[in-house]
Coordinates of C-alpha atoms and ligand atoms in Angstrom, one line a residue:
X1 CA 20.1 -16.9 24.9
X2 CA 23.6 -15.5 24.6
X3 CA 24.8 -13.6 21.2
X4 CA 28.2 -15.3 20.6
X5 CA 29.2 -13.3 18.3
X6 CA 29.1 -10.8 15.2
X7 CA 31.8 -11.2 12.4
X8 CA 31.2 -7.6 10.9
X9 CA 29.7 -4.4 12.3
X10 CA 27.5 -2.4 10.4
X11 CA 29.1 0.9 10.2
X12 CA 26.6 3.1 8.8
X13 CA 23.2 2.8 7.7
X14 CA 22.7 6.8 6.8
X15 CA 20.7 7.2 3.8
X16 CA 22.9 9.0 1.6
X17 CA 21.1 8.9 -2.0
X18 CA 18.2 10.8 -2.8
X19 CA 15.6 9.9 -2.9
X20 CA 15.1 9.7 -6.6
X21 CA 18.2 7.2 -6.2
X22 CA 16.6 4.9 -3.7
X23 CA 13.4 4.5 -5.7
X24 CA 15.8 3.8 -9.4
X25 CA 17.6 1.7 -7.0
X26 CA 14.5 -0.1 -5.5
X27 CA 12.9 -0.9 -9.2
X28 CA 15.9 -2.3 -10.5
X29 CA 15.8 -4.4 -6.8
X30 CA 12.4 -5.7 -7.5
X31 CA 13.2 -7.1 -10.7
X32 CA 16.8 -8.5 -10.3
X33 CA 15.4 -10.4 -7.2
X34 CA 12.1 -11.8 -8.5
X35 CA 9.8 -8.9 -6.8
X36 CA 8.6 -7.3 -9.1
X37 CA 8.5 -7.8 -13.4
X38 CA 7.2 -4.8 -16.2
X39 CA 4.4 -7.4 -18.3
X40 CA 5.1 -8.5 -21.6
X41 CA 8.6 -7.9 -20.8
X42 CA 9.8 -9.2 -24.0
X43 CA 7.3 -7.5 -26.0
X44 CA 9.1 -4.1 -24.3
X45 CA 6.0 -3.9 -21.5
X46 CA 2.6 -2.6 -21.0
X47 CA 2.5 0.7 -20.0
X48 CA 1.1 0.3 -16.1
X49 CA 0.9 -3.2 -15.9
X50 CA 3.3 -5.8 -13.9
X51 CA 3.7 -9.1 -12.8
X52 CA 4.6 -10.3 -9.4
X53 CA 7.8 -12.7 -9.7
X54 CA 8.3 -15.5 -7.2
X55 CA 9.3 -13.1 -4.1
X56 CA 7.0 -10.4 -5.2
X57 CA 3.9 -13.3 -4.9
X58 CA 5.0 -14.4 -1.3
X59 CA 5.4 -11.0 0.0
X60 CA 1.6 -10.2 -1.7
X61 CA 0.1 -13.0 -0.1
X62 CA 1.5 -12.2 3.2
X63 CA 0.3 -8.6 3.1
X64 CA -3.2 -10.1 2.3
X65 CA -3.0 -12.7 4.7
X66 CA -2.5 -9.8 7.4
X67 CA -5.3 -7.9 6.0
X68 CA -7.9 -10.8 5.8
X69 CA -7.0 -12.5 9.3
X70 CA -7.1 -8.7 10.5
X71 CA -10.7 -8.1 9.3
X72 CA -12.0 -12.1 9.4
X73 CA -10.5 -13.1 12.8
X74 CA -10.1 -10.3 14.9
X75 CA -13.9 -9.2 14.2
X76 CA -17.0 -11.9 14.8
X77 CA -19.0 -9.3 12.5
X78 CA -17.0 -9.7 9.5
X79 CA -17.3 -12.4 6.7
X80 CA -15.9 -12.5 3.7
X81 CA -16.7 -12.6 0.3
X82 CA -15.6 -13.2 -3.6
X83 CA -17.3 -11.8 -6.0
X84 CA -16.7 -11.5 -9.9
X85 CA -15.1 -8.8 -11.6
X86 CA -17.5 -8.7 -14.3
X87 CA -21.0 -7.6 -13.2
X88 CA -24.5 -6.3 -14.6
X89 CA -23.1 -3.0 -16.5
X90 CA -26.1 -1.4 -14.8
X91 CA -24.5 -1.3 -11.6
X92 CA -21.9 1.0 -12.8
X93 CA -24.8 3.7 -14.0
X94 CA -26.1 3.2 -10.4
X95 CA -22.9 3.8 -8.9
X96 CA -22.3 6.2 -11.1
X97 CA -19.2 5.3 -12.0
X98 CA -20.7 5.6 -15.9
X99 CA -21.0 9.5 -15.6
X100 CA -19.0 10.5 -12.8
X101 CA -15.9 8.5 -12.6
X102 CA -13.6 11.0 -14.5
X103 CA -10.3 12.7 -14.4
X104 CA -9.5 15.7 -15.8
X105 CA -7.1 15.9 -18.5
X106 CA -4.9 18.4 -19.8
X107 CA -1.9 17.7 -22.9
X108 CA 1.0 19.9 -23.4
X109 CA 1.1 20.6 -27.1
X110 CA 4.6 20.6 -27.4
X111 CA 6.1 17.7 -26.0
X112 CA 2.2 16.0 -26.4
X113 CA 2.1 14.7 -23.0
X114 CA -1.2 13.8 -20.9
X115 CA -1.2 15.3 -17.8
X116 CA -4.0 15.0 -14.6
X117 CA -4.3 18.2 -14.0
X118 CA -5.6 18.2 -10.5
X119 CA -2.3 16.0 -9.8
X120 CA 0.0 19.1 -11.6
X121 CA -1.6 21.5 -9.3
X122 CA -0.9 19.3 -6.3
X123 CA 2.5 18.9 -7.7
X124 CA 2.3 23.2 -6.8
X125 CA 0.8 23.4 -3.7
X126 CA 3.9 20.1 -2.6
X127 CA 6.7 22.8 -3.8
X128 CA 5.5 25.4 -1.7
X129 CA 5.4 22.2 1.1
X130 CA 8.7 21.4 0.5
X131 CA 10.1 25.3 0.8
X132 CA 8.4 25.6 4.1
X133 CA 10.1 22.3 5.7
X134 CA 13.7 23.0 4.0
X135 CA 13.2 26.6 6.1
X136 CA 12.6 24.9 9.1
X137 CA 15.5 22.2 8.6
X138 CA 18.0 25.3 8.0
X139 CA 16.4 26.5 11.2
X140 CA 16.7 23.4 13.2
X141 CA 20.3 22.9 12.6
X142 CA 21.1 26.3 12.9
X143 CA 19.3 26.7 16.3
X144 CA 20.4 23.3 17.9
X145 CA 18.7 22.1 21.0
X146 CA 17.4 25.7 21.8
X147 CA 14.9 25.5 18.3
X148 CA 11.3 25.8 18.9
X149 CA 9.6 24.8 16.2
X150 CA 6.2 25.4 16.8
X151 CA 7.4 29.6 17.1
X152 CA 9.6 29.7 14.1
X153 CA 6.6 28.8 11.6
X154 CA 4.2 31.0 13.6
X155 CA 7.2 33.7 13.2
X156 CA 9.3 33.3 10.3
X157 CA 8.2 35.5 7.5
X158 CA 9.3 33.2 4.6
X159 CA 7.3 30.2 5.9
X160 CA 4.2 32.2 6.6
X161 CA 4.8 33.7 3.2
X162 CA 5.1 30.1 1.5
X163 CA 2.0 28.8 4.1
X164 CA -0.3 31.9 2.5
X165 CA 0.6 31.4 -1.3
X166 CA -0.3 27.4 -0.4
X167 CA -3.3 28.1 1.2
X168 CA -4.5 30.2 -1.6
X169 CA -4.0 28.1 -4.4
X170 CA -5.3 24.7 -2.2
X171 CA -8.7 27.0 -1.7
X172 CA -8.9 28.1 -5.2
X173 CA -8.4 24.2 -6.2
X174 CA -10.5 22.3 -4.0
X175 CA -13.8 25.0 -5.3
X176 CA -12.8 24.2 -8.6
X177 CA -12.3 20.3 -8.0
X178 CA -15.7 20.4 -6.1
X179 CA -17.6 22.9 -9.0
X180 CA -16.6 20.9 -11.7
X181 CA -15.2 23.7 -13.0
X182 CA -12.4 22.4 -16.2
X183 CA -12.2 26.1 -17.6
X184 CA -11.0 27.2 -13.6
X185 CA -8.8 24.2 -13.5
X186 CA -6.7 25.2 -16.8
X187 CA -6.9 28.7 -15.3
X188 CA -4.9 27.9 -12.2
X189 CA -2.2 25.7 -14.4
X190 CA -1.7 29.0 -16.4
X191 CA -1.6 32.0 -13.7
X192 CA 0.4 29.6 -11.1
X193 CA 3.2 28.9 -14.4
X194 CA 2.9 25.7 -14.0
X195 CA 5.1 23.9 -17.1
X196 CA 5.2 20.7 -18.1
X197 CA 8.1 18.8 -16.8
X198 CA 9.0 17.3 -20.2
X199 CA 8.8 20.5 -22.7
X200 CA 9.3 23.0 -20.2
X201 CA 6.6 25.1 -22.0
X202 CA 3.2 25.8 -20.9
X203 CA 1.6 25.5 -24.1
X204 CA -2.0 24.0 -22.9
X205 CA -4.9 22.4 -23.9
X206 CA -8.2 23.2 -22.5
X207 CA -8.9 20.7 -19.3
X208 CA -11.0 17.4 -20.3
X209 CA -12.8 14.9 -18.2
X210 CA -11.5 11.1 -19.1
X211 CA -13.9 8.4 -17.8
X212 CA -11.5 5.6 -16.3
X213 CA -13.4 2.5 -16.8
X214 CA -12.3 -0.1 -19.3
X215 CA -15.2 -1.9 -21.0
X216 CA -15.2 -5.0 -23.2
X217 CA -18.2 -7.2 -24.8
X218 CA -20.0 -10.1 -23.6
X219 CA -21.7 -12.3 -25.9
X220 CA -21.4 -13.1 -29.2
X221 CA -22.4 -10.6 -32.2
X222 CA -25.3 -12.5 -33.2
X223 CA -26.8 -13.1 -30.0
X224 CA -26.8 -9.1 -29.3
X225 CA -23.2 -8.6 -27.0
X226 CA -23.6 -6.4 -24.0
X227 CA -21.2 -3.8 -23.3
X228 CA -19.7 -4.8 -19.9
X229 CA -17.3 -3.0 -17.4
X230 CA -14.0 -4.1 -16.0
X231 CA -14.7 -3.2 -12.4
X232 CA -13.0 0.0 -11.3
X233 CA -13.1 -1.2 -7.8
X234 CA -14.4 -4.1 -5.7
X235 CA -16.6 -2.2 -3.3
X236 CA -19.5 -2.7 -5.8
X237 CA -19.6 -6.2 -5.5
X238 CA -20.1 -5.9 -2.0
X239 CA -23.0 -3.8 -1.9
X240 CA -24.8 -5.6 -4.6
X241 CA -24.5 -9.0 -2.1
X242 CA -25.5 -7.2 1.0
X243 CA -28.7 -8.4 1.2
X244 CA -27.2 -12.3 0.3
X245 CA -24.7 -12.2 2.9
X246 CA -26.6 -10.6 5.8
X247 CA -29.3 -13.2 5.4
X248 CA -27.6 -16.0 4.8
X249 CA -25.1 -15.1 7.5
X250 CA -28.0 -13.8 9.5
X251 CA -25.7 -10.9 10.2
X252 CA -27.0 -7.9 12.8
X253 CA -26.5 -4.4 12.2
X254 CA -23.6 -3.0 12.4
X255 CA -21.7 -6.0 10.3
X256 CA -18.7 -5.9 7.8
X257 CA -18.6 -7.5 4.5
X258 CA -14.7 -8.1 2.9
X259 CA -13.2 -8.6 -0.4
X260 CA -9.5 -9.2 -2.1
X261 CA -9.4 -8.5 -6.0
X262 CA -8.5 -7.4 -9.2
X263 CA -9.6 -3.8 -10.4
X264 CA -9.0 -2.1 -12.8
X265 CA -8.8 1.8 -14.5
X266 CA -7.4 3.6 -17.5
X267 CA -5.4 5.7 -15.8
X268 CA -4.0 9.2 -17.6
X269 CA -1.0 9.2 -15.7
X270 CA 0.7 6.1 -15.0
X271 CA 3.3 6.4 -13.5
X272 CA 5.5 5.5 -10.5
X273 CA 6.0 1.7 -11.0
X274 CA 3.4 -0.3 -9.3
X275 CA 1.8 3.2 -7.3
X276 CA -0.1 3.8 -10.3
X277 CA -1.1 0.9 -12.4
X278 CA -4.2 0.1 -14.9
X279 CA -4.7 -3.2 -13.4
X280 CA -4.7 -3.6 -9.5
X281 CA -5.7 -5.2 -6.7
X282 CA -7.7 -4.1 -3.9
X283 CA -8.7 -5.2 -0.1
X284 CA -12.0 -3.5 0.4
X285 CA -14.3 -3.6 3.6
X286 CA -18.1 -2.1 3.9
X287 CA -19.5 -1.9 7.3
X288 CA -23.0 -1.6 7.5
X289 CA -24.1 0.7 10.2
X290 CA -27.6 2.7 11.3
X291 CA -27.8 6.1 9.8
X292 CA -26.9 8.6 11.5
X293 CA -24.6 6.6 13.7
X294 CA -21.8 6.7 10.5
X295 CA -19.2 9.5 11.8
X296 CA -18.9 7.4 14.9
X297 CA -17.9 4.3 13.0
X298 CA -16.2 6.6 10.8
X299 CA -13.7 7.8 13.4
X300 CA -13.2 4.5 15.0
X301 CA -12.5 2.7 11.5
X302 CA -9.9 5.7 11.1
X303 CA -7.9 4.9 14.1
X304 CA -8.2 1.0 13.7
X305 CA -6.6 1.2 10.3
X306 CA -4.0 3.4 11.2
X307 CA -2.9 1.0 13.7
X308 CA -2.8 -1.9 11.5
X309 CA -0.5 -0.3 9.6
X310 CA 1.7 1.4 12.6
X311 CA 1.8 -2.4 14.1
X312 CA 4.3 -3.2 11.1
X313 CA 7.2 -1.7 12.5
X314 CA 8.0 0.8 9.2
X315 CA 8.3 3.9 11.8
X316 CA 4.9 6.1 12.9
X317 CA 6.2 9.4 11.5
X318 CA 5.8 7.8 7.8
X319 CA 1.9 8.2 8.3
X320 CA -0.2 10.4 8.3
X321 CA -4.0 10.6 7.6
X322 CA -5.1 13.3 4.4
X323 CA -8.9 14.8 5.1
X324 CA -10.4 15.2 1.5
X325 CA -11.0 18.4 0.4
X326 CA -13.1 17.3 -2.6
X327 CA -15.7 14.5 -1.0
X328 CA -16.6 11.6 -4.0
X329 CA -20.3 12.0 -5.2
X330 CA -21.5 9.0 -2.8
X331 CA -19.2 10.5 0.4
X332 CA -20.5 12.4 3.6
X333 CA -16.6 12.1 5.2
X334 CA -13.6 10.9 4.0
X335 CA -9.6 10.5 4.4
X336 CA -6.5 9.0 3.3
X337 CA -3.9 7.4 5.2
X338 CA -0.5 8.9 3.3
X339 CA 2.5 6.8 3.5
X340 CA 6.0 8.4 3.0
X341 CA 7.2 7.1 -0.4
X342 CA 10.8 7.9 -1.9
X343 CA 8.1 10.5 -4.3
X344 CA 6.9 12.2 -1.1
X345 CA 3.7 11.6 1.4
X346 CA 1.4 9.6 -0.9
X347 CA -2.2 7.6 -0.7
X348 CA -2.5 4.1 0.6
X349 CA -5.4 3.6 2.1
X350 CA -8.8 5.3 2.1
X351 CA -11.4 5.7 4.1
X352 CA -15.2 6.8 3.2
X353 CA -18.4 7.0 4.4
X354 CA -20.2 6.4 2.2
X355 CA -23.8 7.2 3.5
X356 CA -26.8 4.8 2.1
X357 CA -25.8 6.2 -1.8
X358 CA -24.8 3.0 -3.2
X359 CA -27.8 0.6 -1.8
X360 CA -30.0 3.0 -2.1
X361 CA -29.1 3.5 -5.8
X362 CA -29.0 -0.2 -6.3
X363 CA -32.8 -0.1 -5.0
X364 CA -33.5 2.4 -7.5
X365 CA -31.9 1.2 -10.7
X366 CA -32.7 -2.7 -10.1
X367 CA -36.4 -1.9 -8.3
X368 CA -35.2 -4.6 -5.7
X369 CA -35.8 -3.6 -1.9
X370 CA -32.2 -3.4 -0.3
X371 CA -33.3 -2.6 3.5
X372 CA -32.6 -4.3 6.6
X373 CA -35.0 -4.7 9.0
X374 CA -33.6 -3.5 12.6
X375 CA -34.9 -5.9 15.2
X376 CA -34.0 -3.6 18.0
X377 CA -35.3 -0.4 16.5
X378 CA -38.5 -2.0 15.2
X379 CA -38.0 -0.2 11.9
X380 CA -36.4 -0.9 8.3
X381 CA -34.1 1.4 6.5
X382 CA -31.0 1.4 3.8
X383 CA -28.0 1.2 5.8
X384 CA -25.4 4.0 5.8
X385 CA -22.0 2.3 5.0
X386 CA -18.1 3.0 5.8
X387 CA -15.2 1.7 3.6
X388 CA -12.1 0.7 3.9
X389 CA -10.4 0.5 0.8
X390 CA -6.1 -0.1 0.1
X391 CA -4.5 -0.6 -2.5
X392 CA -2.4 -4.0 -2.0
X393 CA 0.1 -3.1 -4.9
X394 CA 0.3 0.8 -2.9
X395 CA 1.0 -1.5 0.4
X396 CA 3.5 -3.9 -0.8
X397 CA 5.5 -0.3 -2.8
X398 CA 5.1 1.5 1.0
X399 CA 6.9 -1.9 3.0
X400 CA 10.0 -2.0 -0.2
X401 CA 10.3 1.4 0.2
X402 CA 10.4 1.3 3.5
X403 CA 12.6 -2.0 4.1
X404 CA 15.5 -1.1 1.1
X405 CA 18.2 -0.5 2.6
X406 CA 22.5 -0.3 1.6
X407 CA 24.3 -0.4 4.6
X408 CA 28.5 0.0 5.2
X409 CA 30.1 -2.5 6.8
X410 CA 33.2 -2.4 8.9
X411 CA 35.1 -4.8 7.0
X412 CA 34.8 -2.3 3.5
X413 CA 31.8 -3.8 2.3
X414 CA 28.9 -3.4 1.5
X415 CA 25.2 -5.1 1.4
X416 CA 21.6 -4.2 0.3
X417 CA 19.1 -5.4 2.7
X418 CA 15.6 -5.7 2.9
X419 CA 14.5 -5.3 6.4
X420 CA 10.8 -6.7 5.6
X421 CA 8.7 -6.8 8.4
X422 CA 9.4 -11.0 9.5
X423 CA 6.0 -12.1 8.9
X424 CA 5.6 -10.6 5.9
X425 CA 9.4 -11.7 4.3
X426 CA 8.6 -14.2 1.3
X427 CA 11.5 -16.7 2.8
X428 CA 11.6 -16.8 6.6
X429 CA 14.5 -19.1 7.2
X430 CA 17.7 -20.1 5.0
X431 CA 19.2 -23.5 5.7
X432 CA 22.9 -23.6 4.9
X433 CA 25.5 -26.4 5.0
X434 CA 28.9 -24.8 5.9
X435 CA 30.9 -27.5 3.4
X436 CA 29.3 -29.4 0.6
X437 CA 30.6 -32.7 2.2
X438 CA 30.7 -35.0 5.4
X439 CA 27.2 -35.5 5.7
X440 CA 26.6 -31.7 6.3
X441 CA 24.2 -31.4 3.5
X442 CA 22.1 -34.5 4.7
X443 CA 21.7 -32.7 8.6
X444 CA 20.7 -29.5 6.6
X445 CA 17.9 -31.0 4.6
X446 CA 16.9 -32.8 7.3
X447 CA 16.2 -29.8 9.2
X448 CA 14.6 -27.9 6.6
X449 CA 12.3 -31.4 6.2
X450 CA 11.3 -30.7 9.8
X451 CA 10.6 -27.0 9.7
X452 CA 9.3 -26.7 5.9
X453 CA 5.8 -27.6 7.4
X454 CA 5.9 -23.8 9.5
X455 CA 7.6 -21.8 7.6
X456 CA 8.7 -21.1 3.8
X457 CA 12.5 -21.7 3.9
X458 CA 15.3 -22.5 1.8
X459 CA 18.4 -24.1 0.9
X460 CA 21.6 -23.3 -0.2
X461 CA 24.6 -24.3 -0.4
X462 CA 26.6 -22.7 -3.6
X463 CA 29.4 -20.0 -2.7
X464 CA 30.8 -18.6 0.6
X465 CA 28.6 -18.4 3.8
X466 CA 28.9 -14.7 3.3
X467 CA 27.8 -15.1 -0.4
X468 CA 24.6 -17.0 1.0
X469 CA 24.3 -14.2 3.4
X470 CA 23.8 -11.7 1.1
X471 CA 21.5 -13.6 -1.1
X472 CA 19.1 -13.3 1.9
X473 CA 19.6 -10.3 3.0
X474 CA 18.3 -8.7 -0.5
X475 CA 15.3 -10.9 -0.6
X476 CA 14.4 -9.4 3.0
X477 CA 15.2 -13.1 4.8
X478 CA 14.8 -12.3 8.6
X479 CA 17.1 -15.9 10.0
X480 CA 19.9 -18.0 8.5
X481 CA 21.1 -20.9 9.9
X482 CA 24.1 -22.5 9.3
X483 CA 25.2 -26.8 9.6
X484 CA 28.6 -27.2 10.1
X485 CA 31.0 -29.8 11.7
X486 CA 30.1 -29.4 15.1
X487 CA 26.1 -29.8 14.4
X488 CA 26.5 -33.1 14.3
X489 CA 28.1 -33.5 17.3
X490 CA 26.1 -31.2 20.0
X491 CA 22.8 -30.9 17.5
X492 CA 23.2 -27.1 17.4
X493 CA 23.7 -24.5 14.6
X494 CA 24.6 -20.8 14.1
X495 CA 21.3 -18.8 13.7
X496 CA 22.5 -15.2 11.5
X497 CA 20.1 -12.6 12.4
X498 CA 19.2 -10.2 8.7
X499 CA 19.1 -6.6 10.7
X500 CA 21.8 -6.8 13.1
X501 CA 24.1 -9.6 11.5
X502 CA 24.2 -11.5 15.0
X503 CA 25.1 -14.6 15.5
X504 CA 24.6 -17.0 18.3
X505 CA 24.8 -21.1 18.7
X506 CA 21.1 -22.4 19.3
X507 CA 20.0 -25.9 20.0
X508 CA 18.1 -27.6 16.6
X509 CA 15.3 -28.2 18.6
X510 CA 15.3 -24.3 20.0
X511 CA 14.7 -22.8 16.1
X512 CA 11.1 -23.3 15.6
X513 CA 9.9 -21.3 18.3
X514 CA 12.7 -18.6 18.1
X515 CA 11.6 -18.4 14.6
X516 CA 8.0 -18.6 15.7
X517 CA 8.2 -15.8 17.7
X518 CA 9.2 -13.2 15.8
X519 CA 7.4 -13.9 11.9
X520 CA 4.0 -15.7 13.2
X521 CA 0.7 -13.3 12.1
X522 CA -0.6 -14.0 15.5
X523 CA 1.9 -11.7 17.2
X524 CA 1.6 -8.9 14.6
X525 CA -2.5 -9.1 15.2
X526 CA -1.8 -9.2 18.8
X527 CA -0.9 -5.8 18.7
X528 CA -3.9 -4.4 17.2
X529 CA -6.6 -6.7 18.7
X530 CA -9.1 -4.8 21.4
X531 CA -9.6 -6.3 24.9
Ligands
LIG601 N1 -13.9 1.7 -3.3 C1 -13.3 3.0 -3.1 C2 -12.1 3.1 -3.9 O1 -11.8 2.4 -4.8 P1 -10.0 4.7 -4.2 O2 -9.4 5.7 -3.3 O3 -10.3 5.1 -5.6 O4 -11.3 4.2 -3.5 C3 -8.7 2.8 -3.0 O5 -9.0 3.4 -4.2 C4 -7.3 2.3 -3.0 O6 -7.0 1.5 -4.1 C5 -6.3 3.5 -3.0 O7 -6.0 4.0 -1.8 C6 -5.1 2.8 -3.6 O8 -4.3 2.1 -2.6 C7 -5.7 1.7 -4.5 N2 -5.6 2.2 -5.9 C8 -6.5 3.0 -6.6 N3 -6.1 3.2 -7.8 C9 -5.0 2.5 -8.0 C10 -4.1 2.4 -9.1 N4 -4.4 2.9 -10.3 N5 -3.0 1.6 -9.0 C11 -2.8 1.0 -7.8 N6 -3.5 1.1 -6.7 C12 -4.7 1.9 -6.8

């Protein structure tokens, strides 16, 4: 098809804010365009707790429609399942959650703020990060096209002198994160100066651990209530339905189980808008593979993530994949995939194995067998298991984050755009009537009758065209179409593309499968389907 025309030219699209000012700008976006809303808004909030508004919800279930069809179609040995968020509190001493799932804490005694303080010494070893790359930046536009990189941080005496202090403190942290060791922890805060942002002082309590779970009561007083857990994360619901599923399902080794849900954790430090929040929800995946075969599947899981994520479109270099240093008490391997936030390379995903801890804990503590019988080894055992585990409030702040964007235009104007992936936009298509009169409304409804059964859309006809357009351009709205005197004449309309501003005349009957193209799932799993 042939672009007719643009009516303005983007000018510039050059980030010019920090990136402190892109986030502001992006919470303040979520909330004056039904994204995102702080809870019990008008009870002044909840610290760490928000509710999706009516954009926010369609761009949730779309992330989780991506993630479910990704693990549930593109697999034959994954089910799903949906399991209850309260369970037996007994499966949280088995997974020892009870006794092990603890941050430490640390308050400044000044300004009487709680810290994590493995997260201020990360905060350290970042700085040091950050003086490295702004070396090699200076570099790189000093040196031009003759720059080689790789030499000047072999070479460069300040980066190698930033590179050694950060590799000292990150191997005196990750012995005292894996010793336990609070009284080493506090130690570090004080002889690396670290102050607290607020107060500025470094007046310090000692380091405490802080167990995250929430618990509440079941039962009434005079039956005897039972202390029960909010669960701190879906994966245990999972393992303790293993055994369910793969009979039922008369699932073979090696076989995935999936889950969607609410989780929850009394976190320290929340902060961050929705990065950090006390209730959450989580897409989790156990595969259950032979033991000793659980690196292998390990590594593959890796890479098949990472692509699910790469197959968006948000731009490679904003991932990367984070090794652990410090391996959870149930982990043999594990890693992060980071996604570049406006606050800096951050976790989104991670990925565990897990070894056979968890079932063969739940064997223990419930004194049920848990193993699965191999039919091709002739022999039982407890499987070994890896996880996939993302956050989908994590995912839905890296694709804003990514998408927000204030561009120029030529005309002196300006728009905010959302440049949402399409299949994941809340609205695909806009339906506009150029005039409120001479029938043009009627044609426009009619179309959006037609096409309403494929694709969320929607109408509008208040205000300018160019009004209209920037309505949809902040909501992330990849097509507009536009009825006007013409249409009902030759049965064609102006489709307005979000990114480029494009316009072009299509035929009615042409706007399905354009649309189609472009914001159907099936494309975007295309990409990261084998064979
Ligand atoms: N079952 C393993 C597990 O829960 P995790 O690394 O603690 O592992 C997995 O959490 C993912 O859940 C994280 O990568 C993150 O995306 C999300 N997540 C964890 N805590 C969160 C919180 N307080 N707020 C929002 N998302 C959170």
């Amino acid at each position: 098809m042939q672009i007719i025309y643009a009516y303005i030219k983007i000018l510039d699209n050059k980030d010019e804010m920090t990136q402190e000012e892109v986030f502001k700008k992006l919470i303040s976006h979520c909330k004056e365009y039904g994204f995102v809303f702080p809870s019990s808004e008008i009870y002044d909030g909840l610290s760490a707790v928000y509710d999706y508004g009516q954009m926010g919800v369609e761009l949730k279930q779309n992330i989780k429609k991506y993630w479910w069809d990704s693990m549930i179609l593109l697999n034959e040995n994954i089910v799903g399942i949906d399991s209850a968020i309260f369970m037996h509190p007994t499966i949280w001493k088995a997974s020892g959650h009870v006794d092990a799932f603890n941050d430490p804490l640390i308050d400044n005694k000044d300004s009487k703020k709680r810290y994590r303080a493995d997260v201020l010494i990360e905060e350290q070893m970042a700085k040091y990060d950050e003086k490295i790359n702004k070396e090699v930046e200076k570099a790189a536009k000093r040196f031009g096209d003759s720059f080689d990189e790789a030499m000047f941080r072999q070479t460069n005496p300040r980066v190698l002198e930033n590179v050694a202090k950060r590799d000292e403190l990150h191997e005196r942290f990750a012995k005292a994160m894996n010793d336990n060791d609070l009284a080493e922890l506090r130690q570090i805060i004080v002889d690396y100066e670290i102050t607290c942002p607020i107060s500025g002082t470094r007046n310090w309590t000692d380091v405490r651990q802080f167990n995250l779970m929430f618990s509440t009561e079941m039962g009434s007083t005079a039956e005897g209530a039972m202390k029960v857990y909010l669960r701190p994360e879906t994966a245990q619901g999972i393992f303790v339905n293993y055994l369910n599923v793969q009979k039922t399902g008369r699932m073979r080794i090696p076989f995935g189980i999936a889950q969607i849900g609410k989780a929850f954790r009394n976190e320290i430090v929340a902060r961050q808008f929705i990065f950090r929040m006390r209730e959450f929800e989580q897409m989790e995946m156990q595969f259950f593979v032979r033991p000793g075969e659980e690196l292998k599947w390990f590594e593959q899981w890796k890479e098949t993530r990472m692509k699910w994520h790469k197959a968006l479109g948000l731009g490679d270099h904003k991932y990367r994949f984070h090794d652990h240093d410090k391996l959870a008490h149930y982990a043999n391997a594990a890693t992060d995939i980071e996604f570049e936030m406006p606050f800096g390379f951050k976790e989104v995903e991670g990925i565990h194995s897990r070894t056979n801890f968890d079932l063969g804990s739940h064997e223990k503590y419930s004194g049920k067998k848990l193993q699965y019988f191999d039919p091709e080894l002739g022999e039982s055992y407890v499987p070994y298991v890896i996880e996939t585990s993302i956050g989908v409030d994590r995912m839905f702040l890296s694709i804003m984050s990514a998408a927000y964007c204030e561009e120029k235009l030529e005309n002196g104007e300006s728009r905010v755009v959302l440049k949402l992936p399409a299949a994941l936009a809340p609205v695909k298509l806009a339906v506009f009537p150029l005039v409120k009169k001479d029938g043009l409304p009627d044609k426009a409804r009619e179309i959006m009758n037609e096409l309403k059964f494929d694709f969320k859309c929607m109408y509008d006809e208040k205000d300018s065209i160019g009004k209209r357009y920037r309505r949809q351009d902040a909501i992330g709205t990849p097509f507009c179409i536009t009825v006007d005197h013409d249409t009902l004449v030759d049965n064609k309309v102006t489709v307005r593309y979000r990114d480029t501003m494009l316009q072009e005349r299509i035929n009615i009957s042409d706007i399905k499968n354009l649309i189609n193209e472009q914001v159907s799932f099936k494309s975007l799993l295309k990409k990261i389907a084998k064979g």
